[in-house]
GROMACS .gro file of N, CA and C in nm:
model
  420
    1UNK      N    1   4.201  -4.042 -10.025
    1UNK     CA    2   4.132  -4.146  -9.954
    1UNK      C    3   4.109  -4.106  -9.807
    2UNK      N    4   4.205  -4.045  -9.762
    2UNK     CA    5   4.199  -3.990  -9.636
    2UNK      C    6   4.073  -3.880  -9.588
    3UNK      N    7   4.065  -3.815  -9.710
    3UNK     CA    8   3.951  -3.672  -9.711
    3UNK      C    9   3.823  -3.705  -9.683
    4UNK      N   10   3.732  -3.756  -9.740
    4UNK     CA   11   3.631  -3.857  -9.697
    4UNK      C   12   3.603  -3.911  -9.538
    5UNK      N   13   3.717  -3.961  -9.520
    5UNK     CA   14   3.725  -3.980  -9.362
    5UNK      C   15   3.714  -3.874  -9.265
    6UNK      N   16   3.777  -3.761  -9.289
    6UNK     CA   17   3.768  -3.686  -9.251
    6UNK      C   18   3.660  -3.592  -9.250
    7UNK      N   19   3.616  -3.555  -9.350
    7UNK     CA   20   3.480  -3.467  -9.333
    7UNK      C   21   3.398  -3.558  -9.283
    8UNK      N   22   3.347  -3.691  -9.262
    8UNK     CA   23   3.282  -3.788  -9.217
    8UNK      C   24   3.301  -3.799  -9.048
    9UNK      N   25   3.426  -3.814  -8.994
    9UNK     CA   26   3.437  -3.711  -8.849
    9UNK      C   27   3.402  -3.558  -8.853
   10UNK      N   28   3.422  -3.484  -8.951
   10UNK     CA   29   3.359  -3.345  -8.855
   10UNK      C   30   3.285  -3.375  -8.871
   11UNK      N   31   3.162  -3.407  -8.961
   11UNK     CA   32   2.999  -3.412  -8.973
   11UNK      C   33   2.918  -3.451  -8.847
   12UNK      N   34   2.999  -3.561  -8.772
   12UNK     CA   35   2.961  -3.633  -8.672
   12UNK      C   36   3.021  -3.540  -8.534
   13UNK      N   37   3.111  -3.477  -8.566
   13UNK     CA   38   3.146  -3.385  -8.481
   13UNK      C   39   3.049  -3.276  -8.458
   14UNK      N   40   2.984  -3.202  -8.542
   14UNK     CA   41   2.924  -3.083  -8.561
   14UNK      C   42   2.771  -3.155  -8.524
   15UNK      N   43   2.726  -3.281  -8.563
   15UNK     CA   44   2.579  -3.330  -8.520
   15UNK      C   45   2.615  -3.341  -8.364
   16UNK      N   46   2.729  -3.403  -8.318
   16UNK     CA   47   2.715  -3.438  -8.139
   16UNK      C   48   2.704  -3.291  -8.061
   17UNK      N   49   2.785  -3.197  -8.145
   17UNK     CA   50   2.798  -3.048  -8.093
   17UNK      C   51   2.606  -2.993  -8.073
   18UNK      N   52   2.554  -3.008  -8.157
   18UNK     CA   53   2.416  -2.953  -8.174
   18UNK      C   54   2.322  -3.021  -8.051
   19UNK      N   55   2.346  -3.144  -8.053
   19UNK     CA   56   2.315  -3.223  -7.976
   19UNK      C   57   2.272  -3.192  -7.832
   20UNK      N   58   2.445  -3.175  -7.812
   20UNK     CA   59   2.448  -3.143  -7.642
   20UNK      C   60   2.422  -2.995  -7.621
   21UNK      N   61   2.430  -2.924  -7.711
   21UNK     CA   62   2.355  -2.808  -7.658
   21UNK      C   63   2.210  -2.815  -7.651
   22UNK      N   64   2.138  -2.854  -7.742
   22UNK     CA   65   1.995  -2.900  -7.740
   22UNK      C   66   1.956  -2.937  -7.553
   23UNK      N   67   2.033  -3.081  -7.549
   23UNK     CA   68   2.048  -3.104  -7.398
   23UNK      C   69   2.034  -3.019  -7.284
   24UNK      N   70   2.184  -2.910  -7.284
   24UNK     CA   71   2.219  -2.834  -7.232
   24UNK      C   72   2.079  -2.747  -7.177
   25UNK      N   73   2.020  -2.718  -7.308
   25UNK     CA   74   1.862  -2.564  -7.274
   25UNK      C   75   1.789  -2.653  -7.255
   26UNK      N   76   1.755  -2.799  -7.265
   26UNK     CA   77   1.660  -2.841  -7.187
   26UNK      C   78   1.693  -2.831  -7.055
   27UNK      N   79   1.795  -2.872  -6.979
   27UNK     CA   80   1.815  -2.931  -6.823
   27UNK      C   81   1.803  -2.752  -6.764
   28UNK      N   82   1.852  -2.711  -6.838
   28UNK     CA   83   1.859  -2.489  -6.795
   28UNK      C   84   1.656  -2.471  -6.767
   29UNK      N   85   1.580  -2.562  -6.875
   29UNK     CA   86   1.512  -2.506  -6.868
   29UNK      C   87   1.400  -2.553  -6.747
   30UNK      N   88   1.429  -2.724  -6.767
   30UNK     CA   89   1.395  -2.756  -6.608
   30UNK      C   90   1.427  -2.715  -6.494
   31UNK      N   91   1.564  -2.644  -6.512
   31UNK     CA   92   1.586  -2.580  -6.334
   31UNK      C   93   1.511  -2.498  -6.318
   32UNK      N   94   1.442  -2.389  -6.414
   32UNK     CA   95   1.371  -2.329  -6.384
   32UNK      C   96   1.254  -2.331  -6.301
   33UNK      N   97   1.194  -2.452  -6.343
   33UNK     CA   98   1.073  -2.536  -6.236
   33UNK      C   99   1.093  -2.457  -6.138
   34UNK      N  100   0.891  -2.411  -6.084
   34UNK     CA  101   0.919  -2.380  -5.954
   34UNK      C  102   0.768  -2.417  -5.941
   35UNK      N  103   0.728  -2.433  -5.832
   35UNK     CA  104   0.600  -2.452  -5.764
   35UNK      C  105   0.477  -2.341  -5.812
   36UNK      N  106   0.402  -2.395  -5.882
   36UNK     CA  107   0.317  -2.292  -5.924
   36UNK      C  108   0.305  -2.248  -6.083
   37UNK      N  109   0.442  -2.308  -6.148
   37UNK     CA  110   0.467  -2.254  -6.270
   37UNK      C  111   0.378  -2.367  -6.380
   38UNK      N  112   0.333  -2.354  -6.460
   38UNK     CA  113   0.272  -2.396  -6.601
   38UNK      C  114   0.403  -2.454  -6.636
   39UNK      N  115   0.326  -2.606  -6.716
   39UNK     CA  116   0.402  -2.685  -6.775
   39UNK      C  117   0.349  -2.751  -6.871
   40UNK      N  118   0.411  -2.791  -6.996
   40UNK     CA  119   0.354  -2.905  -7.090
   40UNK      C  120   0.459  -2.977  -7.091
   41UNK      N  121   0.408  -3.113  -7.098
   41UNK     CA  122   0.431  -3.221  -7.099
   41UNK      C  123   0.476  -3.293  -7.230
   42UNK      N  124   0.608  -3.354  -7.257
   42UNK     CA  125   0.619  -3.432  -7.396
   42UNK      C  126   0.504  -3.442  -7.455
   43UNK      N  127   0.419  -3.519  -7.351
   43UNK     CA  128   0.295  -3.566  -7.406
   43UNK      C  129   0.169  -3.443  -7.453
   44UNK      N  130   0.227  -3.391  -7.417
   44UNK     CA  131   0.114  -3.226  -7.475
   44UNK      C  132   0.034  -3.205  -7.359
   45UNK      N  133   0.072  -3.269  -7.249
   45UNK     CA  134  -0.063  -3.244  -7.098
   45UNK      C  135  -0.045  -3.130  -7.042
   46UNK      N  136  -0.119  -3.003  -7.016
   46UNK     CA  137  -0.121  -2.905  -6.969
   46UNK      C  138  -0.140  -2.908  -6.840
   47UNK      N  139   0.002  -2.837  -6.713
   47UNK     CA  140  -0.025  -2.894  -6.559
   47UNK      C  141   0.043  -2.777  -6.482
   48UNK      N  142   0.038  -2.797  -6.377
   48UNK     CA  143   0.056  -2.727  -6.271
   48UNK      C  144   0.189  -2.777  -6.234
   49UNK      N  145   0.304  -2.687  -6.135
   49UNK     CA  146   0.400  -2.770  -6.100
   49UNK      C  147   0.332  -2.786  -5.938
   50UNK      N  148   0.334  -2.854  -5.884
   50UNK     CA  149   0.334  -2.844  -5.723
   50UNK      C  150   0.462  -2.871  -5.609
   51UNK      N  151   0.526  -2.928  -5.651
   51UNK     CA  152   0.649  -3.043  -5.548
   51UNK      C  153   0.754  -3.029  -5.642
   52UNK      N  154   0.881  -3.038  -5.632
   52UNK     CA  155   0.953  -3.099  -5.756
   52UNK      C  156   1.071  -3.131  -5.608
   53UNK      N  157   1.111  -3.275  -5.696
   53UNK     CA  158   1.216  -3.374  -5.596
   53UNK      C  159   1.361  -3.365  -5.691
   54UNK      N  160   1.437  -3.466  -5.651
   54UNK     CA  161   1.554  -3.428  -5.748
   54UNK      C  162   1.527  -3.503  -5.874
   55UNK      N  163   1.482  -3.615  -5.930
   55UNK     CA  164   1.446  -3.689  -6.049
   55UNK      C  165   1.258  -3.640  -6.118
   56UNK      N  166   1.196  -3.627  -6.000
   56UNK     CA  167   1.052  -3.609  -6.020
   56UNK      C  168   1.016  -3.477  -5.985
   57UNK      N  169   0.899  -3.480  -6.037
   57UNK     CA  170   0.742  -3.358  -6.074
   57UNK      C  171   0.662  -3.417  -6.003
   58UNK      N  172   0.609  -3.294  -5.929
   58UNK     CA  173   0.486  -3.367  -5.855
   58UNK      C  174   0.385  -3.251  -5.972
   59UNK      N  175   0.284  -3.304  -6.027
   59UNK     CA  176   0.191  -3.207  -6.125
   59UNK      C  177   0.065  -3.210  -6.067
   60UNK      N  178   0.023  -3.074  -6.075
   60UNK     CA  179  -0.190  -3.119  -6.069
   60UNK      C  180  -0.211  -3.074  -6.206
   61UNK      N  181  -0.282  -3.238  -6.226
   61UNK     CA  182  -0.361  -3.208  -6.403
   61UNK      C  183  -0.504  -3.135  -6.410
   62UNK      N  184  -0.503  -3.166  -6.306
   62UNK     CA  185  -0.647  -3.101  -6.260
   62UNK      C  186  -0.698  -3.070  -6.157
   63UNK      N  187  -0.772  -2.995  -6.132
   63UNK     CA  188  -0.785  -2.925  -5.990
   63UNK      C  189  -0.808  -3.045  -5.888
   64UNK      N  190  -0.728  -3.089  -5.779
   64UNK     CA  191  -0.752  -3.163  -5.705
   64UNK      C  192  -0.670  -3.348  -5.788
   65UNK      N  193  -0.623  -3.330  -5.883
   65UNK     CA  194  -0.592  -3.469  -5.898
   65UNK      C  195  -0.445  -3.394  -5.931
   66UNK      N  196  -0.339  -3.516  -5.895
   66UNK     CA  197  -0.193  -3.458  -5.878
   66UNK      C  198  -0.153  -3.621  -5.950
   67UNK      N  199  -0.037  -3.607  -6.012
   67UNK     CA  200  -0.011  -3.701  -6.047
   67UNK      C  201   0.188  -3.674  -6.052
   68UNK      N  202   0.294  -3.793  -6.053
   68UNK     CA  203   0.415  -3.756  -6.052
   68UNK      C  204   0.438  -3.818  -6.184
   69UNK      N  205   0.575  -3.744  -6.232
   69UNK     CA  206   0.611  -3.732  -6.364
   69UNK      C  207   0.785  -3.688  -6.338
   70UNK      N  208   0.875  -3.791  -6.425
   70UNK     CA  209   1.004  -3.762  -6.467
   70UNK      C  210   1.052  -3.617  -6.516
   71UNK      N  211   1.133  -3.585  -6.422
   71UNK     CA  212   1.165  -3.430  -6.517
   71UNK      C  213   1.179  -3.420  -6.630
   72UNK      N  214   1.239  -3.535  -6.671
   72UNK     CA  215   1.273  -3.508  -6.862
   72UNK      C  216   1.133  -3.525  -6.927
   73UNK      N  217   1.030  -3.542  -6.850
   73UNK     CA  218   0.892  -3.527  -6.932
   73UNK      C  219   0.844  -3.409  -6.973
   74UNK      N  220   0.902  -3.333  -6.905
   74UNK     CA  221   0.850  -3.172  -6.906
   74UNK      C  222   0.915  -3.115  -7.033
   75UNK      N  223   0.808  -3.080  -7.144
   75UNK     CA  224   0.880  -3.049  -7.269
   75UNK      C  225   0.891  -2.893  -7.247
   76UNK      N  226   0.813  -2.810  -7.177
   76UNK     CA  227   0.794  -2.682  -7.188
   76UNK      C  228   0.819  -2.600  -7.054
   77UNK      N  229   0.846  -2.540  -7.022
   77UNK     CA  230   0.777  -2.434  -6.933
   77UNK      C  231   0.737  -2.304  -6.958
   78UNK      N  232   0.593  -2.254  -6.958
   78UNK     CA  233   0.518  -2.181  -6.962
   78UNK      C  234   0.497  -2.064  -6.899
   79UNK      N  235   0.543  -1.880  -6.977
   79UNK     CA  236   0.450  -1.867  -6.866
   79UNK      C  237   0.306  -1.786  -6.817
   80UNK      N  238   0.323  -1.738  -6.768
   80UNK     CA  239   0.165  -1.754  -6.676
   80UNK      C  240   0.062  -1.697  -6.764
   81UNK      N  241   0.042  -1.566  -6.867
   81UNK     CA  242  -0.012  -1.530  -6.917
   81UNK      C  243  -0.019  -1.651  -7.038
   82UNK      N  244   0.067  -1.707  -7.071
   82UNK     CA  245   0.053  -1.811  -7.192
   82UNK      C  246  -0.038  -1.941  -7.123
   83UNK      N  247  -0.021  -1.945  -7.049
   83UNK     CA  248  -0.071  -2.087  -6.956
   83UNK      C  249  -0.252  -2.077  -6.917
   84UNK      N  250  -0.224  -1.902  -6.902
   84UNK     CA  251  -0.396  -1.909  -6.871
   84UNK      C  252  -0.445  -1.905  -6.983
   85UNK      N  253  -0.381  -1.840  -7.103
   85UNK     CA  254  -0.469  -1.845  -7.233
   85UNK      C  255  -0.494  -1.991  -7.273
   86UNK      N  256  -0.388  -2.067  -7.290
   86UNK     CA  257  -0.427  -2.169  -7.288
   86UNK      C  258  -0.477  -2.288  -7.260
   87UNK      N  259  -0.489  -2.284  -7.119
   87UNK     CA  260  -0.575  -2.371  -7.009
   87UNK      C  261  -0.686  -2.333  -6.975
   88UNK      N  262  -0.719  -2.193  -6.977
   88UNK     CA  263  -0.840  -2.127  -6.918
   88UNK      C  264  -0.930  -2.099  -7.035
   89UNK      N  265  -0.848  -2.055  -7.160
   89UNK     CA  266  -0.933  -1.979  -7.217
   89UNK      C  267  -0.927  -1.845  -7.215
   90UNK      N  268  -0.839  -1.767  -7.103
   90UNK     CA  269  -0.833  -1.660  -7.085
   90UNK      C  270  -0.765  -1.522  -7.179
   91UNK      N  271  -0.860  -1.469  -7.273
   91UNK     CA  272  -0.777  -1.389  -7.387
   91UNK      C  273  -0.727  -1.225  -7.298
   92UNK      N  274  -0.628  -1.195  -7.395
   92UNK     CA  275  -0.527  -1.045  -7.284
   92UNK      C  276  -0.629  -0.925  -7.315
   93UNK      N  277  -0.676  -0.880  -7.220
   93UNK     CA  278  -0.762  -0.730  -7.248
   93UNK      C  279  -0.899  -0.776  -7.202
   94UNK      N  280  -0.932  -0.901  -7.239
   94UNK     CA  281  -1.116  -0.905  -7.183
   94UNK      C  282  -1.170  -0.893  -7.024
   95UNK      N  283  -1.230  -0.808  -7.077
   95UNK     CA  284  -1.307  -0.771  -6.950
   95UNK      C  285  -1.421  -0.891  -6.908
   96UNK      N  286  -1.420  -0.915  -6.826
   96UNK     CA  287  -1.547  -0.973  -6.708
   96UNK      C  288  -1.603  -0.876  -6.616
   97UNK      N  289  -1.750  -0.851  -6.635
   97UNK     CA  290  -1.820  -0.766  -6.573
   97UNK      C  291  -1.854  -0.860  -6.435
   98UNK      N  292  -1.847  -0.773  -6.306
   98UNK     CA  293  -1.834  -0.776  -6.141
   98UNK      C  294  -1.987  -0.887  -6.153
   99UNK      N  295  -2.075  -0.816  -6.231
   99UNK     CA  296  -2.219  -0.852  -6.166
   99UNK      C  297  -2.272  -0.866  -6.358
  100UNK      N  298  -2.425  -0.880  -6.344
  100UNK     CA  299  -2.478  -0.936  -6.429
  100UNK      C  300  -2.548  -0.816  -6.525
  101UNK      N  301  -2.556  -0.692  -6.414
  101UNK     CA  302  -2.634  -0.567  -6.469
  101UNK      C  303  -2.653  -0.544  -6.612
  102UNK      N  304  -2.507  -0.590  -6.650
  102UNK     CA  305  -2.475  -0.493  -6.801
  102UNK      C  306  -2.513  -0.625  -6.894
  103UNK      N  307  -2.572  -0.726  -6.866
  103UNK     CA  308  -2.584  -0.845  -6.929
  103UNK      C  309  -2.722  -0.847  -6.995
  104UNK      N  310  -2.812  -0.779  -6.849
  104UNK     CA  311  -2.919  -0.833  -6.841
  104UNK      C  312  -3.002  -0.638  -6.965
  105UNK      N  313  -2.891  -0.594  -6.980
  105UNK     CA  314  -2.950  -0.452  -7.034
  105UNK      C  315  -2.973  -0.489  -7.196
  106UNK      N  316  -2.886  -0.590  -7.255
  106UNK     CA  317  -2.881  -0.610  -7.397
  106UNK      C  318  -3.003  -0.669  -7.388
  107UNK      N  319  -3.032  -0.815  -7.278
  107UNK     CA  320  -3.168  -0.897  -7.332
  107UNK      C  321  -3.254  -0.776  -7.307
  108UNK      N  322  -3.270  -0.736  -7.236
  108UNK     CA  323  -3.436  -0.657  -7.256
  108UNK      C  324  -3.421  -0.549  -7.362
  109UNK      N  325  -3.327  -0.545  -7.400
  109UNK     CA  326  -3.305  -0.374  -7.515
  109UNK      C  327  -3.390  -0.465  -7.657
  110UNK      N  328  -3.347  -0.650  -7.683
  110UNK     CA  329  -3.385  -0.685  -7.793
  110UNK      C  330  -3.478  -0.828  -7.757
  111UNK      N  331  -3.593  -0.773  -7.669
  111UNK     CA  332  -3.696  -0.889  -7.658
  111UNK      C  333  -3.806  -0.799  -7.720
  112UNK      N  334  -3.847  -0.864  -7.840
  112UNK     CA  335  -3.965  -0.785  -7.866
  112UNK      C  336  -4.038  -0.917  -7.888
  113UNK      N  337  -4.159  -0.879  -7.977
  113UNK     CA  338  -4.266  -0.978  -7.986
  113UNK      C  339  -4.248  -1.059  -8.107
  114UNK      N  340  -4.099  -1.158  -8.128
  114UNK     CA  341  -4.103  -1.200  -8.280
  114UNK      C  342  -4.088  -1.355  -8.285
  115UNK      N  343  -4.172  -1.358  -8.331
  115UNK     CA  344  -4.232  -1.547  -8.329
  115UNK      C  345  -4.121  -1.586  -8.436
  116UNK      N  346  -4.071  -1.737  -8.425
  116UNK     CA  347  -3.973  -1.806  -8.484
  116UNK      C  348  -4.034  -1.856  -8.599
  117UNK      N  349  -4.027  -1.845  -8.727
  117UNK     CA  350  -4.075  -1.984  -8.840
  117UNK      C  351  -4.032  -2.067  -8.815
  118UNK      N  352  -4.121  -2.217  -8.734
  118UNK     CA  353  -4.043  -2.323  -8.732
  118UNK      C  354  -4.055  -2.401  -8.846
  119UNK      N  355  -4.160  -2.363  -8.913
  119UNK     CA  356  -4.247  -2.459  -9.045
  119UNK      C  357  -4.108  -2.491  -9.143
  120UNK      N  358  -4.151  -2.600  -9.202
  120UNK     CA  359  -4.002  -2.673  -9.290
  120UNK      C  360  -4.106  -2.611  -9.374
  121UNK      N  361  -3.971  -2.565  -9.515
  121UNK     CA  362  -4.020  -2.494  -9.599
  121UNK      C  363  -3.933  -2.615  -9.728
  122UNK      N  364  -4.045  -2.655  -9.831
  122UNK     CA  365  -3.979  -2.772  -9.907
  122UNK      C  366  -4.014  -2.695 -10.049
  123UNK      N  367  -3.937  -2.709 -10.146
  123UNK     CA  368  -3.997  -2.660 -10.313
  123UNK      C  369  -4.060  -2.797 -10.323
  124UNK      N  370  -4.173  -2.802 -10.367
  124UNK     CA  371  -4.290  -2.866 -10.431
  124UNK      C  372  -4.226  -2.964 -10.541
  125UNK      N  373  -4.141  -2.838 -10.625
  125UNK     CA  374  -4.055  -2.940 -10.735
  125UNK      C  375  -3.952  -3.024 -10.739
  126UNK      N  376  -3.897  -3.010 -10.562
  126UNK     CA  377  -3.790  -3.106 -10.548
  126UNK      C  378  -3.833  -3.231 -10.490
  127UNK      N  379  -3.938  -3.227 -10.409
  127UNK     CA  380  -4.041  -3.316 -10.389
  127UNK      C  381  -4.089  -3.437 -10.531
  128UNK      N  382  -4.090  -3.378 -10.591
  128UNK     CA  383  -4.180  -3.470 -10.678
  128UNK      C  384  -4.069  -3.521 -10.820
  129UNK      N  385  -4.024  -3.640 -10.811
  129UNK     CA  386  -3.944  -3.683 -10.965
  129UNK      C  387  -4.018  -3.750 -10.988
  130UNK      N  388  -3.974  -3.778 -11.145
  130UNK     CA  389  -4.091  -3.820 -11.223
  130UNK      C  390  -4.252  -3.889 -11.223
  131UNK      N  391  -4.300  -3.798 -11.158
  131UNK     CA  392  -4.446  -3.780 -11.125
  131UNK      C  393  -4.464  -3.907 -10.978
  132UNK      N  394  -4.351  -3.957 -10.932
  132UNK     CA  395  -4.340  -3.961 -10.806
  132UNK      C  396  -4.295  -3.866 -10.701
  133UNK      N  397  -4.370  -3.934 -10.610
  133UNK     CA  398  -4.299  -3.829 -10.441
  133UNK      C  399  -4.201  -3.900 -10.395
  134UNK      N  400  -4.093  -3.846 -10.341
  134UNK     CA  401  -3.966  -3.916 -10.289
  134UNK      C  402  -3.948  -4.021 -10.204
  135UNK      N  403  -3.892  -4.142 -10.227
  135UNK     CA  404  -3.897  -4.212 -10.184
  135UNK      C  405  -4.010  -4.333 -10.221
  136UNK      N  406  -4.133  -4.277 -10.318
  136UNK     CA  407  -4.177  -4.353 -10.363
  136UNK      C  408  -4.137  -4.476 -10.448
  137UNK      N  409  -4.190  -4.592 -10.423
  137UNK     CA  410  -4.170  -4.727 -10.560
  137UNK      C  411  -4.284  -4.723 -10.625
  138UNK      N  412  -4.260  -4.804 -10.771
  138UNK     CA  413  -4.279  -4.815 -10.825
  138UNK      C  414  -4.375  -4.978 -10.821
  139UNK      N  415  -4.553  -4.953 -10.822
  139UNK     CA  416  -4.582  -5.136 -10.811
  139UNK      C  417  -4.579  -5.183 -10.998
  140UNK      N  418  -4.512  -5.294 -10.955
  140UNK     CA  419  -4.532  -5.386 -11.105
  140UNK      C  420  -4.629  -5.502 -11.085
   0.00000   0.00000   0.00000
């Protein structure tokens, strides 16, 4: 009768243990915070750090708009190469050309003289059910 009880405390022992370490690498991972660093948000908001106080985040969500936020909001910290891929768009290796030169060499390599078919092209036979045209009624 006793045994039961007992594995029923460690169980609850071993869930509080998981627990506070969980805890633990979050608050490790907020100290990290620093001005400048990429962050997501519980809420999935992708931000900037700017300020950080002892309870609060000062964030810019967007260039020029700043908004404050609870440290324990901060689900992530990011970093910088992950933050531009994913805020910017920015993929690892692509090049951006200085100027337009090498842009402007493809359009003229493939402008030739080729007119578009805009004409709607219909089969005749899908047009026409039983010796009506679509959408036609029937007068009685």
């Amino acid at each position: 009768m006793l045994l039961p009880f007992i594995v029923l405390i460690g169980a609850m022992f071993l869930m509080t243990r998981s627990a506070k370490k969980k805890q633990a690498q979050a608050a490790e991972m907020r100290n990290q915070l620093a001005p400048g660093t990429g962050v997501r948000t519980i809420g999935g908001m992708y931000a900037t750090v700017k300020e950080i106080g002892d309870e609060t985040v000062l964030l810019e969500v967007a260039p020029g708009v700043h908004a404050v936020y609870a440290k324990n909001s901060i689900g992530a910290v990011l970093e910088d190469s992950e933050y531009n891929r994913i805020v910017h768009g920015d993929e690892p290796g692509e090049v951006v050309p200085d100027d337009a030169s090498s842009l402007t060499e493809a359009v003229e390599e493939s402008t030739e003289d080729v007119k578009a078919d805009l004409t709607k092209k219909t089969d005749a036979a899908e047009d026409v059910k039983d010796g009506k045209a679509d959408g036609g009624t029937e007068a009685k």
